[in-house]
Tab-separated table of C-alpha atoms in Angstrom:
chain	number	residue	atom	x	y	z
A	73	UNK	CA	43.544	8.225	-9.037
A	74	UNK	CA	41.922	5.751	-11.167
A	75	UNK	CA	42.514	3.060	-8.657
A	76	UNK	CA	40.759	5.024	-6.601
A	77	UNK	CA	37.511	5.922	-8.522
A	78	UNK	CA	37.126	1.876	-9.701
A	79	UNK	CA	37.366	0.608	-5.909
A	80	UNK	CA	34.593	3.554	-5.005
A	81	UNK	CA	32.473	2.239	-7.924
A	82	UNK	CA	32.829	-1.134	-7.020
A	83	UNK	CA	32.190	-0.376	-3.522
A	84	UNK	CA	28.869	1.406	-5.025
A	85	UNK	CA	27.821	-1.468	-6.612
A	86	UNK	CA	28.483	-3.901	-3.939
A	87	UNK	CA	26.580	-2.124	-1.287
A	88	UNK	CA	23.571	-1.563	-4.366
A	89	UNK	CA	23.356	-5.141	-4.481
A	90	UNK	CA	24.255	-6.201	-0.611
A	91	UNK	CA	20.551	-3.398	-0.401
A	92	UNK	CA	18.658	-5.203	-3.311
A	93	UNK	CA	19.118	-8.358	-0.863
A	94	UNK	CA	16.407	-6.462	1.266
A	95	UNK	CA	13.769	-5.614	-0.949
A	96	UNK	CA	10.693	-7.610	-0.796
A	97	UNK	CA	8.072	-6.583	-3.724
A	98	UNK	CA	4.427	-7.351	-5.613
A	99	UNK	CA	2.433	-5.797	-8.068
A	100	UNK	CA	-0.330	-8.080	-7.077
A	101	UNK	CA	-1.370	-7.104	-4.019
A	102	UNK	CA	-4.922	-6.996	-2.829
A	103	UNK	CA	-6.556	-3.925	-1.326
A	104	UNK	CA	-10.443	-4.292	-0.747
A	105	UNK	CA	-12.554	-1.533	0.668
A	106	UNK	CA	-16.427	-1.656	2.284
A	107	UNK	CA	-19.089	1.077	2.753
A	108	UNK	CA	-21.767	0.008	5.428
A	109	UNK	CA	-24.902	1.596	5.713
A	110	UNK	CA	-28.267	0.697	6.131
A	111	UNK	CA	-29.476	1.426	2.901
A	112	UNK	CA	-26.393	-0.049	0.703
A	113	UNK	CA	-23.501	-1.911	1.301
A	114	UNK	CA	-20.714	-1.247	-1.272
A	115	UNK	CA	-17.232	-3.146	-2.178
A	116	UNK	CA	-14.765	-3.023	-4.005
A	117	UNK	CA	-11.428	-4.986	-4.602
A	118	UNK	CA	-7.910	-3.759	-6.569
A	119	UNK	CA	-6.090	-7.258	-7.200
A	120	UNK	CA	-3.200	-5.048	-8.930
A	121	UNK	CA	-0.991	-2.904	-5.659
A	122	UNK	CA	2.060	-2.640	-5.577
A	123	UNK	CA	4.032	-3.732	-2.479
A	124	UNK	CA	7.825	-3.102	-1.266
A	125	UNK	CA	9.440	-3.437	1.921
A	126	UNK	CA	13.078	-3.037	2.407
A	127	UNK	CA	14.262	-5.354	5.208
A	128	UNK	CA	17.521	-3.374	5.677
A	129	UNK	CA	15.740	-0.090	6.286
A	130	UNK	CA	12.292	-1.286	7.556
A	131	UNK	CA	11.159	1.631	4.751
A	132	UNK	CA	7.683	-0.382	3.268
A	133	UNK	CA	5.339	1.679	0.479
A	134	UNK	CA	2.481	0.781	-1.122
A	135	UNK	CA	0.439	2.231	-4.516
A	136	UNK	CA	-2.619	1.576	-6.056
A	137	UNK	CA	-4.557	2.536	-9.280
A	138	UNK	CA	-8.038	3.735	-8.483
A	139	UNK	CA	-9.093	2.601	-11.786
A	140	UNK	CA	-8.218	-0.812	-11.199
A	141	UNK	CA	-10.693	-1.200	-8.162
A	142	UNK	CA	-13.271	-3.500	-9.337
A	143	UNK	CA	-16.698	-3.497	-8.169
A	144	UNK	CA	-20.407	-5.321	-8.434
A	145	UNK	CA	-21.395	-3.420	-11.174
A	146	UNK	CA	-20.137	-1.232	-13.853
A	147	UNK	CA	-21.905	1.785	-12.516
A	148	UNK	CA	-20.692	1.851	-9.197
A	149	UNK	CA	-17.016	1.744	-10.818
A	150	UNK	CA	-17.917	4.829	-12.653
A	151	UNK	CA	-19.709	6.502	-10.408
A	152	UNK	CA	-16.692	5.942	-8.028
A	153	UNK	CA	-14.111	7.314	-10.337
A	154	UNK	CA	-15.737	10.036	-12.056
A	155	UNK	CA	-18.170	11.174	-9.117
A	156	UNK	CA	-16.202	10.362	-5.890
A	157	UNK	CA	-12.323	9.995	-6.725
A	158	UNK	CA	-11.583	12.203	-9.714
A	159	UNK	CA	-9.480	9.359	-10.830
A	160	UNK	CA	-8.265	11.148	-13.860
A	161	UNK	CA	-7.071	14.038	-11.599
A	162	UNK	CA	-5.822	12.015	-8.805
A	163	UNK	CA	-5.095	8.773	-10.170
A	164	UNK	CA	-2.974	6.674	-7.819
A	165	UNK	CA	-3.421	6.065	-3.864
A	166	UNK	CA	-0.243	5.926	-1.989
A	167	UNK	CA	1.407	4.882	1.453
A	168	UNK	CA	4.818	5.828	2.532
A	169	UNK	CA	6.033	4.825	5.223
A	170	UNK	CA	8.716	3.276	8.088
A	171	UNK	CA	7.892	-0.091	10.475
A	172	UNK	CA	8.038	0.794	13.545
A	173	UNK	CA	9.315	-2.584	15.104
A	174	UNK	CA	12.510	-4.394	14.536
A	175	UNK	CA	11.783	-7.843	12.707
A	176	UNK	CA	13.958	-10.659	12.358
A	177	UNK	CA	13.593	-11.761	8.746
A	178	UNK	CA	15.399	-14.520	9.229
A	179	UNK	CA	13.132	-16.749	11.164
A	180	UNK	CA	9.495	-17.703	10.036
A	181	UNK	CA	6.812	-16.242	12.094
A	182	UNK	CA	3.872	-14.032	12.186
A	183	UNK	CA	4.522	-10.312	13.953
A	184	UNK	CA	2.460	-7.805	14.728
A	185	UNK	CA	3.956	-4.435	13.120
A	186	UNK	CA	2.888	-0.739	12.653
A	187	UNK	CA	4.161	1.485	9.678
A	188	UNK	CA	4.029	5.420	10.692
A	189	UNK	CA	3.913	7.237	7.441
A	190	UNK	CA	1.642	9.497	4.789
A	191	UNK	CA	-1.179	8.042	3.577
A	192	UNK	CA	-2.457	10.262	0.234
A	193	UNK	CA	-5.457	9.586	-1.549
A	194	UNK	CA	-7.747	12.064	-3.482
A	195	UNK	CA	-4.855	13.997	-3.871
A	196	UNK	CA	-4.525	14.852	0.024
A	197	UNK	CA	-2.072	13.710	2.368
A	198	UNK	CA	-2.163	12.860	5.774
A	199	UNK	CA	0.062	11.472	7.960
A	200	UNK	CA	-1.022	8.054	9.837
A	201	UNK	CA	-0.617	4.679	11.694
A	202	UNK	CA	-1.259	1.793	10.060
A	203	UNK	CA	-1.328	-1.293	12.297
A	204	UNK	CA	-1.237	-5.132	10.994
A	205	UNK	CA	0.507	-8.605	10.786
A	206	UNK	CA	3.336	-9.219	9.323
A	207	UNK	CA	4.316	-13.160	8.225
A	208	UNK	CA	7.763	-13.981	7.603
A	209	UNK	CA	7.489	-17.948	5.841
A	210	UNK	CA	10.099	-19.476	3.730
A	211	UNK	CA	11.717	-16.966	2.094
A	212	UNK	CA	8.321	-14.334	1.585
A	213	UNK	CA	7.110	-11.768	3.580
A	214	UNK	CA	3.524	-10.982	3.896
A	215	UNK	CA	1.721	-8.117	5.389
A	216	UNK	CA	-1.776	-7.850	5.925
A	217	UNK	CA	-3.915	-4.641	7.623
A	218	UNK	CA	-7.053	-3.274	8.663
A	219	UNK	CA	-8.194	0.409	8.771
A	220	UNK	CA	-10.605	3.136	8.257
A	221	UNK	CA	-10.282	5.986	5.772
A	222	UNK	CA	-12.683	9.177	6.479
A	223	UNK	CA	-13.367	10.637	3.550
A	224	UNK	CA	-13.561	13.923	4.957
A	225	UNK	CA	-9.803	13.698	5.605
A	226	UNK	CA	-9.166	13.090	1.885
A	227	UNK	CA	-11.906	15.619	0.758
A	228	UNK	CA	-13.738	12.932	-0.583
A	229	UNK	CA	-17.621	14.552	-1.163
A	230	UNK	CA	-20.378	12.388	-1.631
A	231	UNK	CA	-23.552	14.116	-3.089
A	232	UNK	CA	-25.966	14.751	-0.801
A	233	UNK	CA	-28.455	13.010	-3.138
A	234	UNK	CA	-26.584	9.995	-2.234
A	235	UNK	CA	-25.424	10.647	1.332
A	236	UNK	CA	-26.864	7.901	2.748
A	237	UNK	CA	-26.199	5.051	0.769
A	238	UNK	CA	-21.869	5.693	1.290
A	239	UNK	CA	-20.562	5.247	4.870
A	240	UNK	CA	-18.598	8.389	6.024
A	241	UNK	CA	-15.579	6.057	7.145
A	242	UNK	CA	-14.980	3.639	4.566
A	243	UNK	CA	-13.068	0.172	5.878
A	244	UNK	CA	-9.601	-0.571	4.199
A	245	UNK	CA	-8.202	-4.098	4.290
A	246	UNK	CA	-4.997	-5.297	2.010
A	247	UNK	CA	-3.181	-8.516	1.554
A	248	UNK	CA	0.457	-8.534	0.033
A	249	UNK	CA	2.675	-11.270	-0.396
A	250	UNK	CA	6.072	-10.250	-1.641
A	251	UNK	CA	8.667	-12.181	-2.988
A	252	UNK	CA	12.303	-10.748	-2.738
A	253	UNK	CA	14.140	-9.083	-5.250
A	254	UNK	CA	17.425	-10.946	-7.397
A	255	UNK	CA	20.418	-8.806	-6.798
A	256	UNK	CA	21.508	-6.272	-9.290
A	257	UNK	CA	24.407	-7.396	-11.208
């Protein structure tokens, strides 16, 4: 019986470390967002996301602090957190989610890839397509994407005293570069 239990442990821990081979991560991802509009443009960039893909399962998630956006000037940040983003109530931004496509990370190249997932910010979750390029070079993995958030869909409000100077559909682009993960031991 104990036979038994220590090759099922060490089976456990062999396939825990054969899946740590797959996991790609960064806590210094970029995520930038824009807000066109003819009165004011307004940006923002969050130089601390976290990235992780797993290779194995093609499972990739990403989460930012809202707090850690930085912007122009100090009261845009605070009007953004305290105003817009109840970043004390709802303090991350999160996507969860599966690539869709089959990549061989074992040859350098650039792919184009979607991740079907949830997407939750402001504390509301909706499910959605995110579409991008993913770069496989010399032993990292990037991912880069473009797309638009509605803020109704996250039941972002924006004062009507300042209505017009915040786009309804604010662009979304990130950058992550992720390094792979050492095998647990």
């Amino acid at each position: 019986m104990k036979t038994r239990i220590k090759l099922f442990l060490g089976c456990l821990l062999f396939a825990g470390s054969l899946q740590a081979q797959g996991i790609y991560l960064t806590n210094k991802g970029e995520t930038t967002f824009f807000s066109e509009t003819p009165v004011e443009d307004i940006s923002a960039v969050n130089k601390n996301s976290v990235s992780i893909i797993n290779t194995a399962t093609g499972d990739v998630a990403v989460q930012m602090v809202m707090k850690q956006f930085d912007f122009p000037n100090k009261l845009m940040q605070e009007h953004f957190n305290e105003n817009y983003m109840d970043s004390d109530k709802y303090p991350k931004a999160v996507f969860k989610g599966k690539l869709v496509e089959k990549i061989d990370y074992t040859k350098n190249g650039t792919y184009d890839v979607s991740a079907t997932g949830d997407l939750t910010i402001h504390g509301v979750t909706k499910p959605r397509t995110l579409k991008g390029k993913l770069t496989v070079a010399e032993g990292t993995i990037s991912i880069s994407a473009e797309f638009d958030v509605a803020l109704v869909d996250h039941n972002i409000e924006v004062p009507k005293m300042v209505f017009v100077k915040i786009a309804q559909v604010i662009k979304v682009k990130c950058k992550y570069s992720m390094a792979p993960q050492a095998a647990k031991k």
